[in-house]
CSV table of C-alpha atoms and ligand atoms in Angstrom, one decimal:
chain,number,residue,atom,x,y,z
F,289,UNK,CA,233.4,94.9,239.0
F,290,UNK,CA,235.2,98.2,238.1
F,291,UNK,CA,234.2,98.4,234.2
F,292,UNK,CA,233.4,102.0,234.1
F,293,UNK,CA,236.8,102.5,236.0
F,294,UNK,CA,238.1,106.0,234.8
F,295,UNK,CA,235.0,107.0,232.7
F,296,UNK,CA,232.9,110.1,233.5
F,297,UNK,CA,229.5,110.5,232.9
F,298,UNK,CA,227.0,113.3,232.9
F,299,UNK,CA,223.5,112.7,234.3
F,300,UNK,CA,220.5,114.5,234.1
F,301,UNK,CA,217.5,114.1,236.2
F,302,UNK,CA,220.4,111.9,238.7
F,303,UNK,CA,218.3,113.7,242.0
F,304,UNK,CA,215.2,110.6,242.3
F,305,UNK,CA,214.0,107.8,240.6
F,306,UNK,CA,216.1,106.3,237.5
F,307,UNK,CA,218.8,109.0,237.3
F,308,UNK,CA,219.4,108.3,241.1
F,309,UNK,CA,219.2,105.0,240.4
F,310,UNK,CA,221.3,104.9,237.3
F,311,UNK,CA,223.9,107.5,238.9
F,312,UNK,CA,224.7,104.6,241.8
F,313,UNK,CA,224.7,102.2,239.6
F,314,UNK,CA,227.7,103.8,237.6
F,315,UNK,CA,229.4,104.7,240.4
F,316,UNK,CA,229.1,101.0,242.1
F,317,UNK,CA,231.0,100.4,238.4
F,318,UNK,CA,233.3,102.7,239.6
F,319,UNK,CA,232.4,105.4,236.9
F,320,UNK,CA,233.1,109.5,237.8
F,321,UNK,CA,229.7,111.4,237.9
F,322,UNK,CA,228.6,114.9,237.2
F,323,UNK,CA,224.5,115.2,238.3
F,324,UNK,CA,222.2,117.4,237.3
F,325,UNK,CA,219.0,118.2,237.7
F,326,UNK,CA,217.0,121.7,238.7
F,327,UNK,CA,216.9,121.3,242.5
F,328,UNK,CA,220.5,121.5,244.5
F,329,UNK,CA,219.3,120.1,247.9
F,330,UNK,CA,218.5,116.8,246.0
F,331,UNK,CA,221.5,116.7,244.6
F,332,UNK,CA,223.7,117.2,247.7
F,333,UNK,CA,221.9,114.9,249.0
F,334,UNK,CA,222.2,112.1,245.9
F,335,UNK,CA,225.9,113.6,246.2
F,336,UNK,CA,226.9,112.5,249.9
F,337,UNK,CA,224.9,109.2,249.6
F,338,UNK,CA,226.2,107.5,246.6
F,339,UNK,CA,230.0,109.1,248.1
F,340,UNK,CA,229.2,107.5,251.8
F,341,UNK,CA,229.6,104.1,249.5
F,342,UNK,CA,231.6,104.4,246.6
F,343,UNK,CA,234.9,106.1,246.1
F,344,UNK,CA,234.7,107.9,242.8
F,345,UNK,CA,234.3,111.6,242.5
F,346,UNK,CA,231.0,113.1,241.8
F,347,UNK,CA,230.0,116.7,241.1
F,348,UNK,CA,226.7,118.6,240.8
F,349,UNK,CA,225.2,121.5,239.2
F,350,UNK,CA,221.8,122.1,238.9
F,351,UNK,CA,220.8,123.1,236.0
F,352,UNK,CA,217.1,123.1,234.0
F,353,UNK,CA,217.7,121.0,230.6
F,354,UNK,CA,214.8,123.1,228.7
F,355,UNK,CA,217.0,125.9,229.2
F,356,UNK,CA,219.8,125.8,226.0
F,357,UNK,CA,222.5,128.7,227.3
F,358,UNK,CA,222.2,127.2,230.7
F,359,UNK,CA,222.5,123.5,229.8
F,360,UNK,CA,225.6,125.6,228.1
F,361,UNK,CA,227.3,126.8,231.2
F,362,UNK,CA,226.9,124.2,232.9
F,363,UNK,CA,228.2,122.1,230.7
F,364,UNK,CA,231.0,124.6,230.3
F,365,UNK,CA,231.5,124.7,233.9
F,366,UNK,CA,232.0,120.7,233.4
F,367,UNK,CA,234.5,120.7,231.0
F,368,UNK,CA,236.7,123.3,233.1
F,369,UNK,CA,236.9,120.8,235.4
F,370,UNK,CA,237.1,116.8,233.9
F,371,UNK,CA,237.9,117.9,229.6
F,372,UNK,CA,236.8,114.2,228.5
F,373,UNK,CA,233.6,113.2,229.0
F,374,UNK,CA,232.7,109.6,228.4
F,375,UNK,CA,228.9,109.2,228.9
F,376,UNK,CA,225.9,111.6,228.6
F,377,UNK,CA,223.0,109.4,230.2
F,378,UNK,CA,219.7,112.0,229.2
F,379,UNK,CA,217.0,110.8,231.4
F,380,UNK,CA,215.4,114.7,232.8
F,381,UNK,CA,211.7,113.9,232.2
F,382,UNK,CA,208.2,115.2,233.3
F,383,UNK,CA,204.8,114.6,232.4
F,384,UNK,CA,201.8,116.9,232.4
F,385,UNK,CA,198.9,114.5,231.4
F,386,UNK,CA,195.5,115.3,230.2
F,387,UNK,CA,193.4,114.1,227.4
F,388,UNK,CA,193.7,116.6,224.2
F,389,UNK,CA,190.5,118.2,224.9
F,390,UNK,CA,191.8,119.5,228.2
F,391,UNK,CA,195.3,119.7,227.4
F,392,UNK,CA,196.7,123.6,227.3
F,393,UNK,CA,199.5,124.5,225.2
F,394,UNK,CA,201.7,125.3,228.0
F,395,UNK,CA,201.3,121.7,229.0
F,396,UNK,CA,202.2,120.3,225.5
F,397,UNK,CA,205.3,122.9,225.5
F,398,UNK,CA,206.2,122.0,229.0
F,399,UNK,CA,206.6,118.5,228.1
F,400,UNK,CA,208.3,118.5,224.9
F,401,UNK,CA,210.4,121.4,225.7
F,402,UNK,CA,211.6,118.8,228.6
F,403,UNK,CA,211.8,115.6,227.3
F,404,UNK,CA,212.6,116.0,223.8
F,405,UNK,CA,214.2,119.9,223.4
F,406,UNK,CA,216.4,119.4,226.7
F,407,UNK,CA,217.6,116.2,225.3
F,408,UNK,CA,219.0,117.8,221.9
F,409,UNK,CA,220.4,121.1,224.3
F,410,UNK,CA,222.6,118.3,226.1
F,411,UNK,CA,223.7,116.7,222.8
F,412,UNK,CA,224.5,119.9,221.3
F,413,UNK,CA,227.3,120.8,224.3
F,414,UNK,CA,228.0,117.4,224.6
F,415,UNK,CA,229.0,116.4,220.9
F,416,UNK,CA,232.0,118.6,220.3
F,417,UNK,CA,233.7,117.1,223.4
F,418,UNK,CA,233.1,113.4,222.8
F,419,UNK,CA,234.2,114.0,218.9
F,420,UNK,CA,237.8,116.0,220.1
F,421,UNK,CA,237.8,112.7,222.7
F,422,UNK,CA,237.2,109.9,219.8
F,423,UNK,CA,234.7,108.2,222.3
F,424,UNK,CA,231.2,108.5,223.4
F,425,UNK,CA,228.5,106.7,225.0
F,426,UNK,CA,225.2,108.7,225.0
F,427,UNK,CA,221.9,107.0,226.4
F,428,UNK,CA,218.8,108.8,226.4
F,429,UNK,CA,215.7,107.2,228.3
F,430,UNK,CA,212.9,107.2,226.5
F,431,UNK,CA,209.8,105.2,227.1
F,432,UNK,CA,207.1,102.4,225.5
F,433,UNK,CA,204.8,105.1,225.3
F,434,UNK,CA,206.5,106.4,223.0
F,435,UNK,CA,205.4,103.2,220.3
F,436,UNK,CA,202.7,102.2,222.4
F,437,UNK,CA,200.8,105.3,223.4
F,438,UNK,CA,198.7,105.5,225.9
F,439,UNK,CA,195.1,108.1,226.7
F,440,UNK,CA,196.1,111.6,228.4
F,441,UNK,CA,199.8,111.3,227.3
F,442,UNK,CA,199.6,113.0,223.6
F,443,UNK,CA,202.8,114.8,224.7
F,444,UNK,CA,204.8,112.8,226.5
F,445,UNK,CA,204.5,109.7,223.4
F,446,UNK,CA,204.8,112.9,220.8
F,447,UNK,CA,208.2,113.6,223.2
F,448,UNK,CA,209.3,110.2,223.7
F,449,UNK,CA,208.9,109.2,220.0
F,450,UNK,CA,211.0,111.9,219.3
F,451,UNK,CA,213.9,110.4,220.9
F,452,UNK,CA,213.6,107.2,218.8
F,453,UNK,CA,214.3,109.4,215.4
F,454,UNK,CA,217.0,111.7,217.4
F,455,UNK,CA,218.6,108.7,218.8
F,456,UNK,CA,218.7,106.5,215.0
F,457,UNK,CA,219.6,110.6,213.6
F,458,UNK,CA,222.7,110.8,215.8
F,459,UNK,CA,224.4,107.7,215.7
F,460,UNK,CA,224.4,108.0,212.1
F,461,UNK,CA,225.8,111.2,212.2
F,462,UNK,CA,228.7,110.5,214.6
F,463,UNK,CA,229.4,106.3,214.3
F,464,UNK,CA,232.2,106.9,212.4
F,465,UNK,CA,233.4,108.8,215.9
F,466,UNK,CA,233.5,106.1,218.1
F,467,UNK,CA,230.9,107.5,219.9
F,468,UNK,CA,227.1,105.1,220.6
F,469,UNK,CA,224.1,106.9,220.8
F,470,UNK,CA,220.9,104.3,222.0
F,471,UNK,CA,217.7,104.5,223.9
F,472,UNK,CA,216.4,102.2,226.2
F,473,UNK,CA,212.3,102.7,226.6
F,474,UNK,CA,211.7,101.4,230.0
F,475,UNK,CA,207.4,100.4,230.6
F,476,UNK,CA,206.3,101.1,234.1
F,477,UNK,CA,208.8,101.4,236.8
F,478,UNK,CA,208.3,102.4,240.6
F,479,UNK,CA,208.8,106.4,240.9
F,480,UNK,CA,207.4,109.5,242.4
F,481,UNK,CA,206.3,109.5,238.3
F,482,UNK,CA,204.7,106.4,238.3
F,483,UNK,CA,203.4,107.1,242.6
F,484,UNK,CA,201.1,110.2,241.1
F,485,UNK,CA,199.0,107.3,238.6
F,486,UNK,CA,195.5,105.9,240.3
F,487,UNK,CA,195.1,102.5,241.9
F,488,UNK,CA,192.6,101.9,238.8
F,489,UNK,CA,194.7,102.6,236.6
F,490,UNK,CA,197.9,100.8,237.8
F,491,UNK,CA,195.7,97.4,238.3
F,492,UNK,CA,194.9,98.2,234.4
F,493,UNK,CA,199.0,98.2,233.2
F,494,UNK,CA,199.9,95.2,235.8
F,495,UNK,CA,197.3,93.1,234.1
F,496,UNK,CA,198.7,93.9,230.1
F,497,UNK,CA,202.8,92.9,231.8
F,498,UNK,CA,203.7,89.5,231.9
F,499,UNK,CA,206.2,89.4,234.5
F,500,UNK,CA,202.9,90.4,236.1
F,501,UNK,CA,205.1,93.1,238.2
F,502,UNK,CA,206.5,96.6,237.7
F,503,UNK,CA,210.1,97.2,236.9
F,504,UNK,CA,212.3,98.9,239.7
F,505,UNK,CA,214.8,102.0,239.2
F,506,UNK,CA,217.6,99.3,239.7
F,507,UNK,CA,216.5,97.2,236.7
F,508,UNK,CA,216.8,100.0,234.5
F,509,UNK,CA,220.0,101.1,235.7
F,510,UNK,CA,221.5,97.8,235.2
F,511,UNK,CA,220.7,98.2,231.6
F,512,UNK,CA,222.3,101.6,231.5
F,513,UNK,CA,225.2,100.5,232.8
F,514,UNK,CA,225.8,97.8,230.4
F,515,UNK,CA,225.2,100.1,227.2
F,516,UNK,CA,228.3,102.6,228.8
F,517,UNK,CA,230.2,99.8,229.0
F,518,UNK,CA,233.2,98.7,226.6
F,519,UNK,CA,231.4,95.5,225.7
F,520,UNK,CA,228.2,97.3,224.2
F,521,UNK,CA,231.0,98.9,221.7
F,522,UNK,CA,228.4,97.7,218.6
F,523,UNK,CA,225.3,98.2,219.9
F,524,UNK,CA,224.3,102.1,218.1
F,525,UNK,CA,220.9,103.7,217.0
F,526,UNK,CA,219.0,101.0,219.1
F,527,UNK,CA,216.1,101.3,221.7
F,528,UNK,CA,215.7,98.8,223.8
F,529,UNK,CA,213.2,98.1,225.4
F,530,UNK,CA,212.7,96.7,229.4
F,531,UNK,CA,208.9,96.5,230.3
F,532,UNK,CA,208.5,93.3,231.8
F,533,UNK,CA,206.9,91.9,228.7
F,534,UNK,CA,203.9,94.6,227.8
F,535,UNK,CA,201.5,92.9,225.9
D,1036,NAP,N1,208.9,105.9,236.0
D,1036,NAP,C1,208.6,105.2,234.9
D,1036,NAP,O1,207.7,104.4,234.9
D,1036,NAP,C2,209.2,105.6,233.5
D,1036,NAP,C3,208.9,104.8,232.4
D,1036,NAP,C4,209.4,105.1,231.2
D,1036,NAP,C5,210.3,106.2,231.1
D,1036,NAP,N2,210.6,106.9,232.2
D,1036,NAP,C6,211.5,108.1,232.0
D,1036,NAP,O2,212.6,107.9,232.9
D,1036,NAP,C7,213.1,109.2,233.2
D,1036,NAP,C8,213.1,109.4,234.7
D,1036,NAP,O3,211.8,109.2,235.2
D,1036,NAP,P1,211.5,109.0,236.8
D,1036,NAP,O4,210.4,108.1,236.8
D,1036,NAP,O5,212.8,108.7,237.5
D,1036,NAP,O6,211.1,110.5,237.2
D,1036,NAP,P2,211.2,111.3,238.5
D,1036,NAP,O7,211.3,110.4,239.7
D,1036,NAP,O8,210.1,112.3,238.5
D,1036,NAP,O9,212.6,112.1,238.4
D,1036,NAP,C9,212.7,113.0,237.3
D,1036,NAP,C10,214.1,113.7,237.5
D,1036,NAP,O10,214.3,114.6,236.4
D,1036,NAP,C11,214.6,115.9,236.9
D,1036,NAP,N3,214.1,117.0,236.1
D,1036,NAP,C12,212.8,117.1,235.7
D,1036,NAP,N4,212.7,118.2,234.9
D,1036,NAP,C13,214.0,118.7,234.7
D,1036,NAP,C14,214.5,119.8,234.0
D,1036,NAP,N5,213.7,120.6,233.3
D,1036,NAP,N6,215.8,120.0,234.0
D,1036,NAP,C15,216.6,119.2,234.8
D,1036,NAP,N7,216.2,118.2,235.5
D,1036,NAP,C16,214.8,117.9,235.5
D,1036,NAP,C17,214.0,115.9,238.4
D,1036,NAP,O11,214.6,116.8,239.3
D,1036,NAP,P3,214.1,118.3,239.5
D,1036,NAP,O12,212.7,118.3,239.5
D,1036,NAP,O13,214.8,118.7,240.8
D,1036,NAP,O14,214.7,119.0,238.3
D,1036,NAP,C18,214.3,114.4,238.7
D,1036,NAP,O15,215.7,114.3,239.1
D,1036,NAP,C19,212.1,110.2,232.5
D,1036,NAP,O16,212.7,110.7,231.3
D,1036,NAP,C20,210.9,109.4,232.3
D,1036,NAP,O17,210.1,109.9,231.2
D,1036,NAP,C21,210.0,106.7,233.4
């Protein structure tokens, strides 16, 4: 299974969790892979394990995505190296939670600046290369919370909704490119994210999903995979959604 065979794709947050996830999943695919995310140890590390397996080439940079001249360089720095770029897969994400009465503004900025603002600064640098390339696959991970809500989260559903508009915005604007631009809102799925919620708290989500289990990093990537591919060529403007059945 080599579908992603000569592609190149750009992932943000590749270090833990989904990116890491999605990033081996790509590679196993046999797609070429630039990571990023703020910490370079992680990525080394992410670097020599997905290489100790697969044989495509993989770079890193690390790079913070709320910060637009240096999700610029880097991005720069990319192009002088590989000048077509396939797939942008934006999954960088935090959350800062608190209920509105206790939530600071840094906290609110923090998160949007993150999860919605870093998302448009890779778009931005991406756009002009996938246009001049006549092809583009651009994912951005978003989340249920995003439609569903959810208490102590005001920013991260204000961030993650967002992406829904961006996403439908964007593959209006550039369809007639070639290039795809969907979301896929994953529900709960096992993370150092996810690790930091209560036992009370997790019993509450596993009762509303009716798979009656949460969702692992691999399920997720799968997903990803298959909307970089060739045969997700008319699937645009979409999220999807993988939650195990949230009620
Ligand atoms: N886990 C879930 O249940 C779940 C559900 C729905 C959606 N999601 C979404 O899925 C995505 C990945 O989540 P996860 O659970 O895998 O989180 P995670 O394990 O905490 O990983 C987050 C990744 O993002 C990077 N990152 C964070 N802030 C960044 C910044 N400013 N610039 C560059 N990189 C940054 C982190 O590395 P550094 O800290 O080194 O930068 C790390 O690689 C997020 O967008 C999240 O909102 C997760």
């Amino acid at each position: 299974m080599n579908f992603l065979q000569n592609k190149t794709a750009i992932v943000t947050g590749a270090s833990k969790g989904i990116g890491k996830a999605i990033s081996f999943d790509l590679a196993k695919n046999g797609c070429n892979l630039f990571l990023v995310s703020r910490t370079e140890k992680d990525l080394e590390k992410t670097k020599k394990e997905i290489l100790k397996i697969y044989d495509v080439k993989v770079h890193f940079f690390s790079a913070d995505i709320k910060n637009f001249n240096e999700v610029k360089n880097t991005f720069d720095k990319i192009f002088n190296i590989e000048n077509k770029i396939d797939i942008l897969i934006n999954n960088a994400g935090i959350t800062k939670d608190n209920i509105l009465a206790r939530m600071t503004e840094n906290d609110w900025q923090d998160v949007i600046e993150t999860n919605l603002s870093g998302y448009f600064n890779c778009c931005k640098h991406i756009i002009k290369n996938m246009i001049r390339n006549k092809y583009g696959r651009i994912i951005n991970i978003s989340s249920v919370i995003g439609s569903n809500g959810n208490t102590g989260q005001i920013n991260y559903a204000a961030s993650k909704a967002g992406l829904k508009g961006l996403t439908k915005s964007l593959s209006k604007e550039v369809g007639a490119r070639n290039i795809t631009v969907n979301s896929i809102s994953p529900g709960f799925i096992e993370t150092d994210m996810t690790e930091e919620l209560k036992d009370l708290n997790k019993k509450k989500f596993l009762n509303n999903i009716s798979l009656k289990r949460f969702g692992s990093p691999n399920e997720v990537a799968k997903l990803v995979s298959f909307i970089a591919s060739d045969d997700a060529a008319y699937i645009t403007g979409q999220t999807i959604t993988i939650d195990g059945g949230i009620n």
